[in-house]
Amino acid sequence: MNLRTPGPIPVPDDILESMSWQMINHRGPEYEDLLYRTTEGVKRVFETENDLYIMTSSGTGAMEAAIVNTLSPGDKVVNVCVGVFGERFGEIAELFGAEVISLDFPYGSAADPDTIRQTLNDNPDVKAVLVTHNETSTGVTNDLQAIASVVKGEFDLLLLVDGISSVCSIPISTDAWGCDVVATASQKGWMLPPGLAFISFSERAWEAHEQAKMPRYYFDMAMYKRYYKIGQPPYTPAISVMFGLDVALKRILDEGMGSVYERHATIGKLTRDGVKDLGLTLFPDESVASDTVTAVNVPDGVDGGKFVGALRDDHSVVLTGGQGSLAGKIFRIGHLGYTTEQEIYEVLSAIKQVLD
């Protein structure tokens, strides 16, 4: 099976093997060593000296944690949205009582920092800006550095980042760019199964936490901070995935983040070029196309659902279709984590055969 979804992704054999190790006491010294070692490794990937916590959760849980730990009902926030997961960020904030200004950009395009600047000028009482770094539903990467320079450099507001499909695949400098909270999850570029979420928390985020009134229990960062000091998680962790994280981090850091990013950029370009060589068109503007997932327009006259089904059933190639308003209109090829050129060639060959 050639699994090419934008998460979960195939897990390398050595990481899979590590997850078969026997359980340990998550209140004991072995886990304390594991927790401190992996946390420091994840911080290196984030490029942060801020606090960082590992949660047993999906990425959506980390998005919720970003919101409920820094905001109160009635706080006004701008949600920068270029796709379905951007919409989700705003929905979570609204559900917990925030007043959300939804700054929607056309699907297939990236967020415009100038428009963000104008929106913040027009709304001087905004407390925070929410942004998705890499939008897997449309195959678009936002220029987070440029957005951060507006949000932080010009307005000094809280910046909450959904980095679920970008961190460990696309360059990010959490501290240098001034990101207050960055959330990501294990089933993306980390070469792991689902089950863990990682969230960084700046001093500014902790100041907001002291004032935040949104309800929280499982996702209360104060609990994670308190327990981290004694080398424990506040709640039962996904121990097996933690074993895998330990091995994955060694691979990632030994390779070097520059090489990791270059590898993703190379495989992303290979995929886009291969798609165009088949006579297909990319959904997003190529200048903002993601290096972790390629979104492709379904050709006229082709049933998108049947097309994805035929790839799976006849060629053991698993892609994903469009979401929401894009259902049946696009298909998406994931290339996060350790993806080889041969695996992409197999995908392209299967696409050609099914279309023929």
Coordinates of N, CA and C in Angstrom, one line a residue, residues 209-312:
H209 N -2.5 33.6 29.6 CA -3.1 32.5 30.4 C -3.6 33.0 31.7
E210 N -2.9 33.9 32.4 CA -3.3 34.3 33.7 C -4.6 35.1 33.7
Q211 N -4.9 35.6 32.5 CA -6.2 36.4 32.4 C -7.3 35.6 31.7
A212 N -6.9 34.5 31.0 CA -7.9 33.8 30.2 C -9.0 33.1 31.1
K213 N -10.2 33.2 30.6 CA -11.3 32.7 31.3 C -12.1 31.6 30.6
M214 N -11.6 31.2 29.5 CA -12.3 30.1 28.8 C -12.1 28.8 29.6
P215 N -13.2 27.9 29.6 CA -13.1 26.7 30.4 C -12.0 25.7 29.8
R216 N -11.3 25.1 30.7 CA -10.3 24.1 30.3 C -10.0 23.1 31.4
Y217 N -9.7 21.9 31.1 CA -9.3 21.0 32.1 C -8.2 20.1 31.6
Y218 N -8.5 19.2 30.7 CA -7.5 18.3 30.1 C -6.4 19.1 29.4
F219 N -6.8 20.2 28.7 CA -5.9 21.0 28.0 C -5.3 22.2 28.7
D220 N -5.4 22.3 30.0 CA -4.9 23.4 30.8 C -3.4 23.3 30.8
M221 N -2.7 24.3 30.2 CA -1.3 24.2 30.1 C -0.6 24.4 31.5
A222 N -1.3 25.0 32.4 CA -0.8 25.1 33.8 C -0.5 23.7 34.4
M223 N -1.4 22.7 34.1 CA -1.2 21.4 34.6 C 0.0 20.7 33.9
Y224 N 0.2 21.0 32.7 CA 1.4 20.4 32.0 C 2.7 21.0 32.5
K225 N 2.6 22.3 32.8 CA 3.8 23.0 33.3 C 4.1 22.5 34.7
R226 N 3.1 22.3 35.6 CA 3.3 21.8 36.9 C 3.9 20.4 36.9
Y227 N 3.4 19.5 36.1 CA 3.9 18.1 36.1 C 5.2 18.0 35.4
Y228 N 5.5 18.8 34.4 CA 6.7 18.8 33.7 C 7.9 19.0 34.7
K229 N 7.7 19.8 35.7 CA 8.7 20.1 36.6 C 9.2 18.9 37.4
I230 N 8.3 17.9 37.5 CA 8.6 16.7 38.3 C 8.8 15.5 37.3
G231 N 8.9 15.8 36.0 CA 9.2 14.8 35.0 C 8.1 13.9 34.7
Q232 N 6.9 14.4 34.8 CA 5.7 13.5 34.5 C 4.7 14.2 33.6
P233 N 3.8 13.5 32.9 CA 2.7 14.1 32.2 C 1.5 14.2 33.2
P234 N 0.7 15.2 33.0 CA -0.5 15.3 34.0 C -1.4 14.1 33.8
Y235 N -1.5 13.5 32.7 CA -2.5 12.5 32.4 C -1.8 11.3 31.7
T236 N -2.4 10.2 31.6 CA -1.7 9.0 31.0 C -1.3 9.3 29.6
P237 N 0.0 9.1 29.2 CA 0.4 9.4 27.9 C 0.4 8.2 27.0
A238 N 0.5 8.5 25.7 CA 0.7 7.4 24.7 C 2.1 6.9 24.7
I239 N 2.4 6.0 25.6 CA 3.8 5.6 25.8 C 4.5 5.1 24.6
S240 N 3.7 4.2 23.8 CA 4.3 3.6 22.6 C 4.7 4.7 21.6
V241 N 3.9 5.7 21.4 CA 4.2 6.7 20.5 C 5.3 7.6 21.0
M242 N 5.5 7.7 22.3 CA 6.6 8.4 22.9 C 7.9 7.7 22.6
F243 N 7.9 6.3 22.6 CA 9.1 5.5 22.2 C 9.4 5.9 20.8
G244 N 8.4 5.9 19.9 CA 8.6 6.2 18.5 C 9.2 7.6 18.3
L245 N 8.7 8.5 19.1 CA 9.1 9.9 19.0 C 10.6 10.0 19.3
D246 N 11.0 9.2 20.3 CA 12.4 9.3 20.7 C 13.3 8.8 19.5
V247 N 12.9 7.8 18.8 CA 13.7 7.3 17.7 C 13.6 8.2 16.5
A248 N 12.4 8.8 16.2 CA 12.2 9.7 15.1 C 13.0 10.9 15.3
L249 N 13.1 11.5 16.5 CA 13.8 12.7 16.7 C 15.3 12.5 16.4
K250 N 15.8 11.3 16.8 CA 17.2 11.0 16.5 C 17.5 11.0 15.0
R251 N 16.6 10.4 14.2 CA 16.7 10.5 12.8 C 16.6 11.9 12.2
I252 N 15.7 12.6 12.7 CA 15.4 14.0 12.2 C 16.6 14.9 12.5
L253 N 17.1 14.9 13.8 CA 18.1 15.8 14.2 C 19.5 15.4 13.6
D254 N 19.7 14.1 13.4 CA 20.9 13.6 12.8 C 21.0 14.1 11.3
E255 N 19.8 14.1 10.7 CA 19.8 14.5 9.3 C 20.0 16.0 9.2
G256 N 19.5 16.7 10.2 CA 19.6 18.2 10.2 C 18.4 18.9 9.6
M257 N 17.8 19.9 10.3 CA 16.6 20.5 9.9 C 16.7 21.1 8.5
G258 N 17.9 21.6 8.1 CA 18.1 22.2 6.8 C 17.9 21.1 5.7
S259 N 18.4 19.9 6.0 CA 18.3 18.8 5.0 C 16.8 18.3 5.0
V260 N 16.2 18.3 6.2 CA 14.8 17.9 6.2 C 13.9 18.8 5.4
Y261 N 14.1 20.1 5.5 CA 13.3 21.0 4.7 C 13.6 20.9 3.2
E262 N 14.9 20.7 2.9 CA 15.3 20.6 1.5 C 14.7 19.3 0.9
R263 N 14.7 18.3 1.7 CA 14.1 17.0 1.2 C 12.6 17.2 0.9
H264 N 11.9 17.9 1.8 CA 10.5 18.1 1.5 C 10.3 19.0 0.3
A265 N 11.1 20.1 0.1 CA 11.0 21.0 -1.0 C 11.2 20.2 -2.3
T266 N 12.2 19.3 -2.3 CA 12.6 18.6 -3.5 C 11.5 17.6 -3.9
I267 N 10.9 16.9 -2.9 CA 9.8 15.9 -3.2 C 8.6 16.7 -3.6
G268 N 8.4 17.9 -3.0 CA 7.2 18.7 -3.4 C 7.2 19.1 -4.9
K269 N 8.4 19.6 -5.3 CA 8.6 20.0 -6.7 C 8.5 18.9 -7.6
L270 N 9.1 17.7 -7.2 CA 9.0 16.5 -8.1 C 7.5 16.2 -8.3
T271 N 6.7 16.2 -7.3 CA 5.3 15.9 -7.4 C 4.6 16.8 -8.3
R272 N 4.8 18.1 -8.0 CA 4.1 19.1 -8.9 C 4.5 19.0 -10.3
D273 N 5.8 18.9 -10.6 CA 6.2 18.7 -12.0 C 5.6 17.5 -12.6
G274 N 5.6 16.4 -11.8 CA 5.0 15.2 -12.4 C 3.6 15.3 -12.7
V275 N 2.8 15.9 -11.9 CA 1.4 16.2 -12.1 C 1.2 17.0 -13.4
K276 N 2.0 18.0 -13.5 CA 1.8 18.9 -14.7 C 2.2 18.1 -16.0
D277 N 3.2 17.2 -15.9 CA 3.7 16.4 -17.0 C 2.6 15.5 -17.5
L278 N 1.6 15.1 -16.6 CA 0.5 14.3 -17.0 C -0.6 15.1 -17.6
G279 N -0.4 16.4 -17.7 CA -1.5 17.3 -18.3 C -2.5 17.7 -17.3
L280 N -2.2 17.5 -16.0 CA -3.1 18.0 -15.0 C -2.7 19.4 -14.5
T281 N -3.6 20.0 -13.8 CA -3.3 21.4 -13.3 C -3.4 21.4 -11.8
L282 N -2.5 22.2 -11.2 CA -2.5 22.3 -9.8 C -3.7 23.2 -9.3
F283 N -4.2 22.9 -8.2 CA -5.3 23.8 -7.6 C -4.8 25.1 -7.1
P284 N -3.8 25.1 -6.3 CA -3.3 26.5 -5.8 C -2.4 27.1 -6.8
D285 N -2.2 28.4 -6.7 CA -1.2 29.1 -7.4 C 0.2 28.5 -7.0
E286 N 1.0 28.1 -8.0 CA 2.2 27.3 -7.7 C 3.2 28.1 -6.8
S287 N 3.1 29.4 -6.8 CA 4.0 30.2 -6.0 C 3.7 30.0 -4.5
V288 N 2.6 29.6 -4.1 CA 2.3 29.3 -2.7 C 2.0 27.9 -2.4
A289 N 2.3 27.0 -3.4 CA 2.0 25.6 -3.2 C 2.8 24.9 -2.1
S290 N 2.2 24.0 -1.4 CA 2.8 23.4 -0.2 C 3.8 22.4 -0.6
D291 N 4.8 22.2 0.2 CA 5.8 21.1 0.0 C 5.5 19.9 0.8
T292 N 4.3 19.9 1.4 CA 3.8 18.7 2.2 C 2.6 18.0 1.6
V293 N 1.9 18.7 0.8 CA 0.7 18.1 0.1 C 0.4 18.9 -1.2
T294 N 0.2 18.1 -2.3 CA -0.1 18.7 -3.6 C -1.5 18.5 -3.9
A295 N -2.2 19.7 -4.1 CA -3.7 19.6 -4.5 C -3.8 19.8 -6.0
V296 N -4.6 18.9 -6.6 CA -4.7 18.8 -8.0 C -6.1 18.9 -8.5
N297 N -6.4 19.6 -9.5 CA -7.8 19.7 -10.0 C -8.2 18.4 -10.7
V298 N -9.3 17.9 -10.4 CA -9.9 16.7 -11.0 C -10.3 17.1 -12.5
P299 N -9.8 16.4 -13.5 CA -10.1 16.8 -14.9 C -11.6 16.8 -15.1
D300 N -12.0 17.7 -16.0 CA -13.4 17.7 -16.4 C -13.9 16.3 -16.9
G301 N -15.1 16.0 -16.5 CA -15.6 14.7 -16.9 C -15.2 13.5 -16.1
V302 N -14.4 13.7 -15.1 CA -13.9 12.6 -14.3 C -14.6 12.7 -12.9
D303 N -15.2 11.6 -12.4 CA -15.8 11.6 -11.1 C -14.7 11.5 -10.1
G304 N -14.5 12.5 -9.3 CA -13.4 12.6 -8.3 C -13.4 11.4 -7.3
G305 N -14.6 11.0 -6.8 CA -14.7 10.0 -5.9 C -14.3 8.6 -6.5
K306 N -14.8 8.4 -7.7 CA -14.4 7.1 -8.4 C -13.0 7.0 -8.7
F307 N -12.4 8.2 -9.1 CA -11.0 8.3 -9.4 C -10.1 7.9 -8.2
V308 N -10.4 8.5 -7.1 CA -9.6 8.1 -5.9 C -9.8 6.7 -5.5
G309 N -11.1 6.2 -5.6 CA -11.4 4.8 -5.3 C -10.6 3.8 -6.2
A310 N -10.5 4.2 -7.5 CA -9.8 3.3 -8.5 C -8.4 3.2 -8.2
L311 N -7.8 4.3 -7.8 CA -6.4 4.3 -7.4 C -6.1 3.4 -6.2
R312 N -7.0 3.5 -5.3 CA -6.9 2.6 -4.1 C -7.1 1.1 -4.4

